[in-house]
Short mmCIF file of C-alpha atoms in Angstrom, two decimals:
data_model
loop_
_atom_site.label_atom_id
_atom_site.label_comp_id
_atom_site.label_asym_id
_atom_site.label_seq_id
_atom_site.Cartn_x
_atom_site.Cartn_y
_atom_site.Cartn_z
CA MET A 1 1.20 9.49 27.95
CA ALA A 2 -1.34 6.77 28.50
CA GLY A 3 -3.04 7.36 25.57
CA LYS A 4 0.76 7.04 23.29
CA GLU A 5 1.31 3.95 25.35
CA GLN A 6 -1.75 2.61 24.69
CA LYS A 7 -1.70 3.76 21.01
CA SER A 8 1.97 2.10 20.92
CA LYS A 9 0.52 -1.09 22.40
CA ILE A 10 -2.39 -1.47 19.54
CA LYS A 11 0.18 -0.35 16.47
CA THR A 12 2.52 -3.58 18.00
CA VAL A 13 -0.54 -6.01 18.75
CA ASP A 14 -1.31 -5.35 15.16
CA ALA A 15 2.07 -5.81 13.91
CA ILE A 16 2.24 -9.19 15.41
CA ILE A 17 -0.94 -10.58 13.97
CA GLN A 18 -0.33 -9.36 10.58
CA SER A 19 3.04 -11.00 10.92
CA ILE A 20 1.44 -13.86 12.23
CA PHE A 21 -1.23 -13.72 9.08
CA ILE A 22 1.82 -13.29 6.82
CA ILE A 23 3.84 -16.56 7.70
CA ALA A 24 0.29 -18.19 7.76
CA LEU A 25 0.12 -17.38 3.93
CA ILE A 26 3.45 -18.73 3.27
CA VAL A 27 3.11 -21.92 4.29
CA ILE A 28 -0.34 -22.20 2.92
CA VAL A 29 1.34 -21.29 -0.34
CA VAL A 30 4.44 -23.92 0.48
CA PHE A 31 1.70 -26.65 1.38
CA MET A 32 -0.01 -25.72 -2.06
CA ILE A 33 3.07 -26.18 -4.01
CA ILE A 34 3.80 -29.73 -2.18
CA GLU A 35 0.33 -30.62 -2.57
CA ILE A 36 0.20 -29.30 -6.31
CA ASN A 37 3.60 -31.73 -6.78
CA ASN A 38 1.71 -34.80 -5.42
CA LEU A 39 -1.38 -34.17 -7.99
CA GLN A 40 1.21 -33.83 -11.04
CA GLY A 41 3.08 -36.93 -9.65
CA THR A 42 -0.51 -38.92 -9.23
CA ALA A 43 -1.77 -37.73 -13.14
CA ARG A 44 1.27 -39.37 -13.74
CA VAL A 45 0.81 -43.05 -11.41
CA ILE A 46 -2.91 -42.89 -13.08
CA ASN A 47 -1.42 -42.25 -16.56
CA TYR A 48 1.22 -45.31 -16.13
CA SER A 49 -1.47 -47.69 -14.40
CA GLY A 50 -3.77 -46.99 -17.11
CA LEU A 51 -0.80 -47.70 -19.60
CA VAL A 52 -0.42 -51.06 -17.93
CA ARG A 53 -3.63 -51.78 -18.12
CA GLY A 54 -4.15 -51.26 -21.31
CA ALA A 55 -0.77 -52.99 -22.63
CA THR A 56 -1.68 -55.86 -21.01
CA GLN A 57 -4.62 -56.45 -22.68
CA ARG A 58 -2.43 -56.10 -25.90
CA GLU A 59 -0.02 -58.64 -24.61
CA VAL A 60 -2.64 -61.15 -24.53
CA LYS A 61 -4.22 -60.94 -27.27
CA LEU A 62 -0.63 -61.02 -28.92
CA GLU A 63 -0.11 -64.44 -27.47
CA ILE A 64 -3.30 -65.40 -28.47
CA THR A 65 -2.74 -64.82 -32.05
CA GLY A 66 0.64 -66.37 -31.54
CA ASN A 67 2.38 -63.08 -31.94
CA GLY A 68 3.80 -63.01 -28.57
CA ASP A 69 6.64 -59.60 -27.75
CA ASP A 70 8.78 -60.24 -24.92
CA GLU A 71 9.95 -56.17 -25.49
CA LEU A 72 6.37 -55.55 -24.52
CA ILE A 73 6.40 -57.77 -21.71
CA THR A 74 9.39 -56.64 -20.34
CA TYR A 75 8.25 -52.48 -20.59
CA LEU A 76 5.68 -53.57 -18.04
CA ASP A 77 7.51 -55.08 -15.81
CA LYS A 78 9.86 -52.15 -15.96
CA ILE A 79 6.37 -50.01 -15.60
CA LEU A 80 5.06 -52.27 -12.88
CA GLY A 81 8.69 -51.49 -10.91
CA ASP A 82 8.24 -47.40 -11.36
CA LEU A 83 4.56 -47.84 -10.25
CA ARG A 84 5.99 -49.46 -7.01
CA TYR A 85 8.75 -47.50 -6.13
CA GLU A 86 8.27 -44.26 -7.62
CA ASP A 87 6.47 -42.78 -3.82
CA SER A 88 7.02 -45.09 -1.01
CA ASP A 89 4.75 -42.61 0.60
CA TYR A 90 2.14 -43.34 -1.38
CA ASP A 91 -1.79 -43.58 -0.90
CA VAL A 92 -1.57 -46.96 1.34
CA ASP A 93 -4.92 -48.47 -0.48
CA TYR A 94 -3.34 -47.75 -3.65
CA ASN A 95 -0.04 -49.99 -2.79
CA ARG A 96 -1.73 -52.53 -1.41
CA LYS A 97 -4.04 -52.94 -4.58
CA LEU A 98 -0.85 -52.51 -6.66
CA ASP A 99 0.69 -55.21 -4.97
CA ILE A 100 -1.97 -57.45 -5.43
CA GLN A 101 -1.55 -56.66 -9.27
CA ILE A 102 1.75 -56.98 -9.56
CA ASP A 103 1.96 -60.72 -8.18
CA TYR A 104 -1.18 -61.37 -9.90
CA TRP A 105 0.83 -60.30 -12.76
CA LYS A 106 3.93 -62.57 -12.06
CA ASN A 107 1.23 -65.47 -12.51
CA LEU A 108 -0.36 -63.80 -15.49
CA LYS A 109 3.27 -64.20 -17.34
CA GLU A 110 3.70 -67.71 -16.17
CA GLU A 111 0.21 -68.57 -18.16
CA ILE A 112 1.97 -66.23 -21.40
CA TYR A 113 4.82 -68.69 -21.25
CA LYS A 114 2.06 -71.55 -20.84
CA VAL A 115 0.27 -70.23 -24.63
CA ARG A 116 3.43 -70.33 -26.26
CA GLN A 117 4.14 -74.19 -24.93
CA TYR A 118 0.81 -75.57 -25.09
CA GLY A 119 -1.31 -72.89 -26.97
CA TYR A 120 -4.17 -70.43 -25.54
CA GLU A 121 -6.66 -73.48 -25.70
CA ASN A 122 -5.00 -75.43 -23.11
CA THR A 123 -4.59 -72.16 -20.38
CA ASP A 124 -6.57 -70.15 -18.39
CA ILE A 125 -5.07 -67.14 -20.50
CA VAL A 126 -8.24 -65.62 -21.15
CA ALA A 127 -9.78 -65.77 -17.68
CA MET A 128 -6.74 -64.97 -16.10
CA SER A 129 -6.25 -61.56 -18.61
CA GLU A 130 -10.22 -60.39 -17.22
CA GLU A 131 -9.43 -60.88 -13.86
CA TYR A 132 -6.15 -58.69 -14.23
CA PHE A 133 -7.77 -56.39 -15.92
CA THR A 134 -10.11 -56.30 -12.96
CA LEU A 135 -7.14 -55.74 -10.56
CA ALA A 136 -5.62 -52.86 -12.95
CA ASP A 137 -8.54 -51.10 -12.89
CA GLU A 138 -8.83 -51.24 -8.98
CA THR A 139 -5.43 -49.88 -8.91
CA VAL A 140 -6.45 -46.70 -10.89
CA SER A 141 -9.37 -46.51 -9.05
CA ALA A 142 -7.34 -46.37 -6.49
CA ALA A 143 -5.15 -43.67 -7.68
CA GLU A 144 -7.45 -41.63 -8.86
CA LYS A 145 -9.39 -41.68 -5.67
CA TYR A 146 -6.03 -40.42 -3.72
CA SER A 147 -5.90 -37.78 -6.28
CA GLU A 148 -9.44 -36.34 -5.67
CA GLY A 149 -8.18 -36.29 -1.87
CA ILE A 150 -5.21 -33.95 -2.89
CA ALA A 151 -7.37 -32.01 -5.08
CA HIS A 152 -9.47 -31.77 -1.93
CA LYS A 153 -6.76 -30.50 0.20
CA ILE A 154 -5.67 -27.77 -2.48
CA ARG A 155 -9.20 -26.54 -2.67
CA GLN A 156 -8.89 -26.00 1.15
CA LEU A 157 -6.16 -24.23 0.98
CA GLU A 158 -6.87 -22.16 -1.76
CA ILE A 159 -10.03 -21.16 0.51
CA ALA A 160 -8.02 -21.00 3.45
CA SER A 161 -5.12 -18.75 1.31
CA VAL A 162 -7.95 -16.24 0.02
CA VAL A 163 -9.33 -15.81 3.79
CA ASP A 164 -5.47 -15.33 4.77
CA MET A 165 -5.35 -12.76 1.85
CA ALA A 166 -8.54 -11.13 2.91
CA ILE A 167 -7.94 -10.73 6.00
CA LEU A 168 -4.20 -8.87 5.42
CA VAL A 169 -6.01 -6.40 2.90
CA LEU A 170 -8.54 -5.56 5.27
CA MET A 171 -6.16 -5.07 8.28
CA ILE A 172 -4.09 -3.08 5.34
CA ILE A 173 -6.97 -1.29 4.59
CA ILE A 174 -7.82 -0.29 8.22
CA GLN A 175 -4.17 0.91 8.96
CA SER A 176 -4.39 2.83 5.89
CA VAL A 177 -7.49 4.45 6.95
CA ARG A 178 -6.14 4.93 10.69
CA THR A 179 -2.56 6.78 9.26
CA ILE A 180 -4.89 9.20 7.20
CA GLY A 181 -6.94 9.75 10.37
CA ILE A 182 -3.50 10.35 11.93
CA SER A 183 -2.41 12.63 9.12
CA ALA A 184 -5.71 14.27 8.99
CA ARG A 185 -5.56 15.11 12.91
CA ASN A 186 -1.90 15.81 12.53
CA ASN A 187 -2.91 18.39 9.70
CA VAL A 188 -5.39 19.79 11.83
CA LEU A 189 -2.93 20.20 15.05
CA GLU A 190 -0.30 21.80 12.53
CA GLN A 191 -2.83 23.98 11.43
CA LYS A 192 -3.86 25.25 14.81
CA ALA A 193 0.07 25.41 16.11
CA TYR A 194 0.27 27.66 13.18
CA LEU A 195 -2.98 29.86 13.14
CA ASP A 196 -3.45 33.17 15.68
CA ILE A 197 -6.82 32.15 16.81
CA HIS A 198 -7.54 36.30 17.05
CA THR A 199 -7.65 36.84 13.75
CA GLY A 200 -7.27 33.56 11.40
CA LEU A 201 -4.45 34.26 9.88
CA SER A 202 -0.98 32.66 10.30
CA ASN A 203 0.77 33.13 13.69
CA LYS A 204 3.77 34.74 14.64
CA SER A 205 5.50 30.79 14.55
CA LYS A 206 4.37 30.33 11.37
CA CYS A 207 5.77 33.96 10.10
CA GLU A 208 9.08 33.05 11.76
CA GLU A 209 9.36 29.49 10.12
CA LEU A 210 9.28 30.98 6.89
CA LEU A 211 11.41 34.49 7.64
CA ASN A 212 14.06 31.39 9.26
CA ASP A 213 14.64 29.91 5.41
CA LYS A 214 18.42 31.14 4.75
CA ARG A 215 17.99 30.24 1.09
CA PHE A 216 18.78 33.05 -1.38
CA ILE A 217 15.95 34.01 -3.39
CA ASN A 218 15.77 33.76 -7.34
CA ASN A 219 12.64 34.98 -8.15
CA PRO A 220 11.41 38.21 -7.61
CA GLN A 221 9.52 38.48 -3.60
CA ALA A 222 8.89 41.63 -1.82
CA CYS A 223 8.18 41.82 1.90
CA ILE A 224 5.19 44.30 3.24
CA MET A 225 5.26 45.05 7.13
CA PHE A 226 2.06 46.69 8.32
CA ASP A 227 1.77 48.38 12.06
CA ILE A 228 -1.79 49.75 13.03
CA ASN A 229 -1.40 53.44 14.33
CA ASN A 230 -2.52 54.15 17.51
CA LEU A 231 -4.15 50.95 19.31
CA LYS A 232 -2.99 51.55 22.93
CA ILE A 233 -4.96 54.80 22.23
CA ALA A 234 -8.11 52.55 21.30
CA ASN A 235 -7.12 50.16 24.21
CA ASP A 236 -6.92 52.86 27.04
CA THR A 237 -9.77 55.15 25.65
CA PHE A 238 -12.41 52.58 24.29
CA GLY A 239 -11.05 49.20 26.12
CA HIS A 240 -9.83 45.93 24.73
CA SER A 241 -12.38 44.48 22.79
CA VAL A 242 -12.44 47.87 20.64
CA GLY A 243 -8.59 47.57 19.98
CA ASP A 244 -9.07 43.58 19.16
CA GLN A 245 -11.82 44.84 16.92
CA MET A 246 -9.57 47.14 15.14
CA ILE A 247 -6.90 44.30 14.80
CA ASN A 248 -9.25 41.94 13.66
CA ASN A 249 -10.70 44.48 11.02
CA PHE A 250 -7.61 45.29 9.75
CA ALA A 251 -6.41 41.41 9.03
CA ARG A 252 -9.64 40.74 7.09
CA LEU A 253 -8.95 43.83 5.16
CA LEU A 254 -5.13 43.00 4.80
CA ARG A 255 -5.98 39.09 3.34
CA ASN A 256 -8.73 41.22 1.13
CA ALA A 257 -6.15 43.08 -0.32
CA VAL A 258 -3.36 40.38 -0.79
CA PRO A 259 -3.82 38.02 -3.63
CA ASP A 260 -4.39 34.50 -2.50
CA LYS A 261 -1.50 33.12 -3.49
CA ASP A 262 0.72 35.07 -1.20
CA PHE A 263 1.54 34.87 2.39
CA VAL A 264 -0.31 36.89 5.18
CA GLY A 265 0.57 36.79 8.95
CA ARG A 266 0.42 38.43 12.17
CA TYR A 267 3.42 38.80 13.38
CA GLY A 268 2.69 39.89 17.09
CA GLY A 269 0.34 42.51 18.40
CA ASP A 270 -0.57 44.93 15.81
CA GLU A 271 2.20 44.48 13.64
CA PHE A 272 1.44 41.97 10.39
CA VAL A 273 3.41 40.69 7.50
CA ALA A 274 2.88 39.84 3.95
CA VAL A 275 5.06 38.14 1.32
CA ILE A 276 4.01 38.54 -1.92
CA TYR A 277 5.70 35.99 -4.44
CA ASP A 278 6.54 36.13 -8.27
CA THR A 279 6.28 40.13 -8.42
CA ASP A 280 7.71 43.68 -9.27
CA LYS A 281 7.24 47.24 -7.58
CA GLU A 282 4.17 48.24 -9.98
CA ARG A 283 2.00 44.98 -8.16
CA ILE A 284 3.24 45.85 -4.77
CA GLY A 285 1.87 49.30 -5.21
CA GLU A 286 -1.47 48.17 -6.94
CA ILE A 287 -1.69 46.02 -3.39
CA LEU A 288 -0.86 49.05 -1.48
CA ALA A 289 -3.44 51.13 -3.01
CA GLY A 290 -6.02 48.27 -2.87
CA LEU A 291 -5.72 48.10 0.79
CA LYS A 292 -5.44 51.85 1.18
CA ARG A 293 -8.96 51.40 -0.91
CA GLU A 294 -10.41 48.54 1.41
CA VAL A 295 -9.54 50.74 4.49
CA ASP A 296 -11.34 53.64 3.19
CA GLN A 297 -14.30 52.24 2.43
CA PHE A 298 -14.36 50.21 5.91
CA ASN A 299 -13.58 53.90 7.64
CA THR A 300 -16.70 55.64 5.82
CA ASN A 301 -18.54 53.08 7.33
CA ALA A 302 -16.73 52.44 10.07
CA PRO A 303 -17.72 53.28 14.09
CA SER A 304 -15.74 55.70 16.30
CA VAL A 305 -12.80 54.46 15.93
CA MET A 306 -11.05 54.01 12.73
CA ILE A 307 -8.43 52.21 11.66
CA SER A 308 -5.06 54.00 10.56
CA TYR A 309 -1.52 52.32 9.56
CA ALA A 310 1.85 52.71 8.36
CA TYR A 311 3.83 50.43 5.76
CA GLY A 312 6.76 49.49 4.56
CA TRP A 313 8.03 47.27 2.00
CA ALA A 314 11.09 45.73 0.53
CA ILE A 315 11.56 43.52 -2.84
CA SER A 316 14.52 41.19 -3.86
CA THR A 317 15.46 43.08 -6.94
CA ASP A 318 16.82 45.98 -5.32
CA TYR A 319 19.06 43.24 -3.67
CA THR A 320 22.00 40.94 -4.62
CA GLU A 321 21.72 37.38 -2.83
CA CYS A 322 19.19 38.60 0.04
CA THR A 323 16.70 36.24 1.75
CA LEU A 324 13.61 36.82 2.86
CA ARG A 325 14.82 37.61 6.43
CA THR A 326 16.95 40.63 4.56
CA LEU A 327 13.84 41.68 2.93
CA PHE A 328 11.70 41.57 6.50
CA ASP A 329 14.70 44.02 8.11
CA LYS A 330 14.73 46.20 5.71
CA ALA A 331 10.86 46.52 5.30
CA ASP A 332 10.75 46.82 9.41
CA LYS A 333 13.05 49.59 8.99
CA TYR A 334 11.12 51.08 6.43
CA MET A 335 7.67 50.66 8.15
CA TYR A 336 9.12 52.20 11.32
CA ASP A 337 10.55 55.24 9.54
CA ASN A 338 6.91 55.61 7.85
CA LYS A 339 5.35 55.42 11.51
CA GLN A 340 7.41 58.04 12.73
CA ARG A 341 6.90 60.38 10.44
CA SER A 342 3.13 59.52 10.52
CA LYS A 343 3.48 60.44 14.09
CA MET A 344 4.59 64.03 13.02
CA GLY A 345 1.80 64.68 10.92
CA LYS A 346 3.51 63.31 7.98
CA THR A 347 1.10 60.87 6.63
CA VAL A 348 2.82 58.58 4.16
#
């Protein structure tokens, strides 16, 4: 009882641990999805920041050559506004540098309008353009650094997920091995429960389980009952060890005579039962003749106590809608009749 409780506790603890790792894996995957979305957003920020940097330089060159483009200025205002408000939780360093860049863009725009009025020679447009490029480059670098941080987090989450899954797989393997071991032990116990330890044949419990099948027989089957003669005399005269040896010897000879695909069991005491599948009367005759040869050969070389037996059999083709129990009862009756005739000196 204590062993069962211990196994139950272990099973419960395993289930809890496995659930924890499954939940942890789900959480890791959720965080990975969030970080991947952040990384995608960061890629857009880097792209737009680089676009602003290049487009601003183009606008300055157009102004210097007298080909100002108001649409390009409006476009730059919009992009910078989108970069500022796209994600309020974005990297602090990036937002700070973006704010500096936007404030400087306002000054640069004023200088652009001065170029249109006074010519670029009378303004600081070139120097301011270089300064703005540096500020824009710093903003892009901050976005890239933030992106690298997200990528590092994703790599750590990937490692954590691999470790988590490896542990789960290991737990599943351990549970599978444990289950296989339990199943193997259960099979051994089941075999022992249905095994007659004296003869190595199936015991009465297994015979009864077979006979309790209430389904009608579809394919030709036969049931043969056997009973060892004079077992009580051997026990009383030579002792039970000799009687046990007679039982063991007959069990071995019977198993040798009956094909491996067919069932042989010790029904109890000196009685044995064989179930022959997919057979006919001719095949039953061959099996019984084979058993007789086995027994005769054994008796030729046997000690003082030889083996003698009675038998009776029934086949399903002689009946309509019969069960194995029907054949067993018929075979048992014929075996009893055979035994009675043997006692009267009319050996069959």
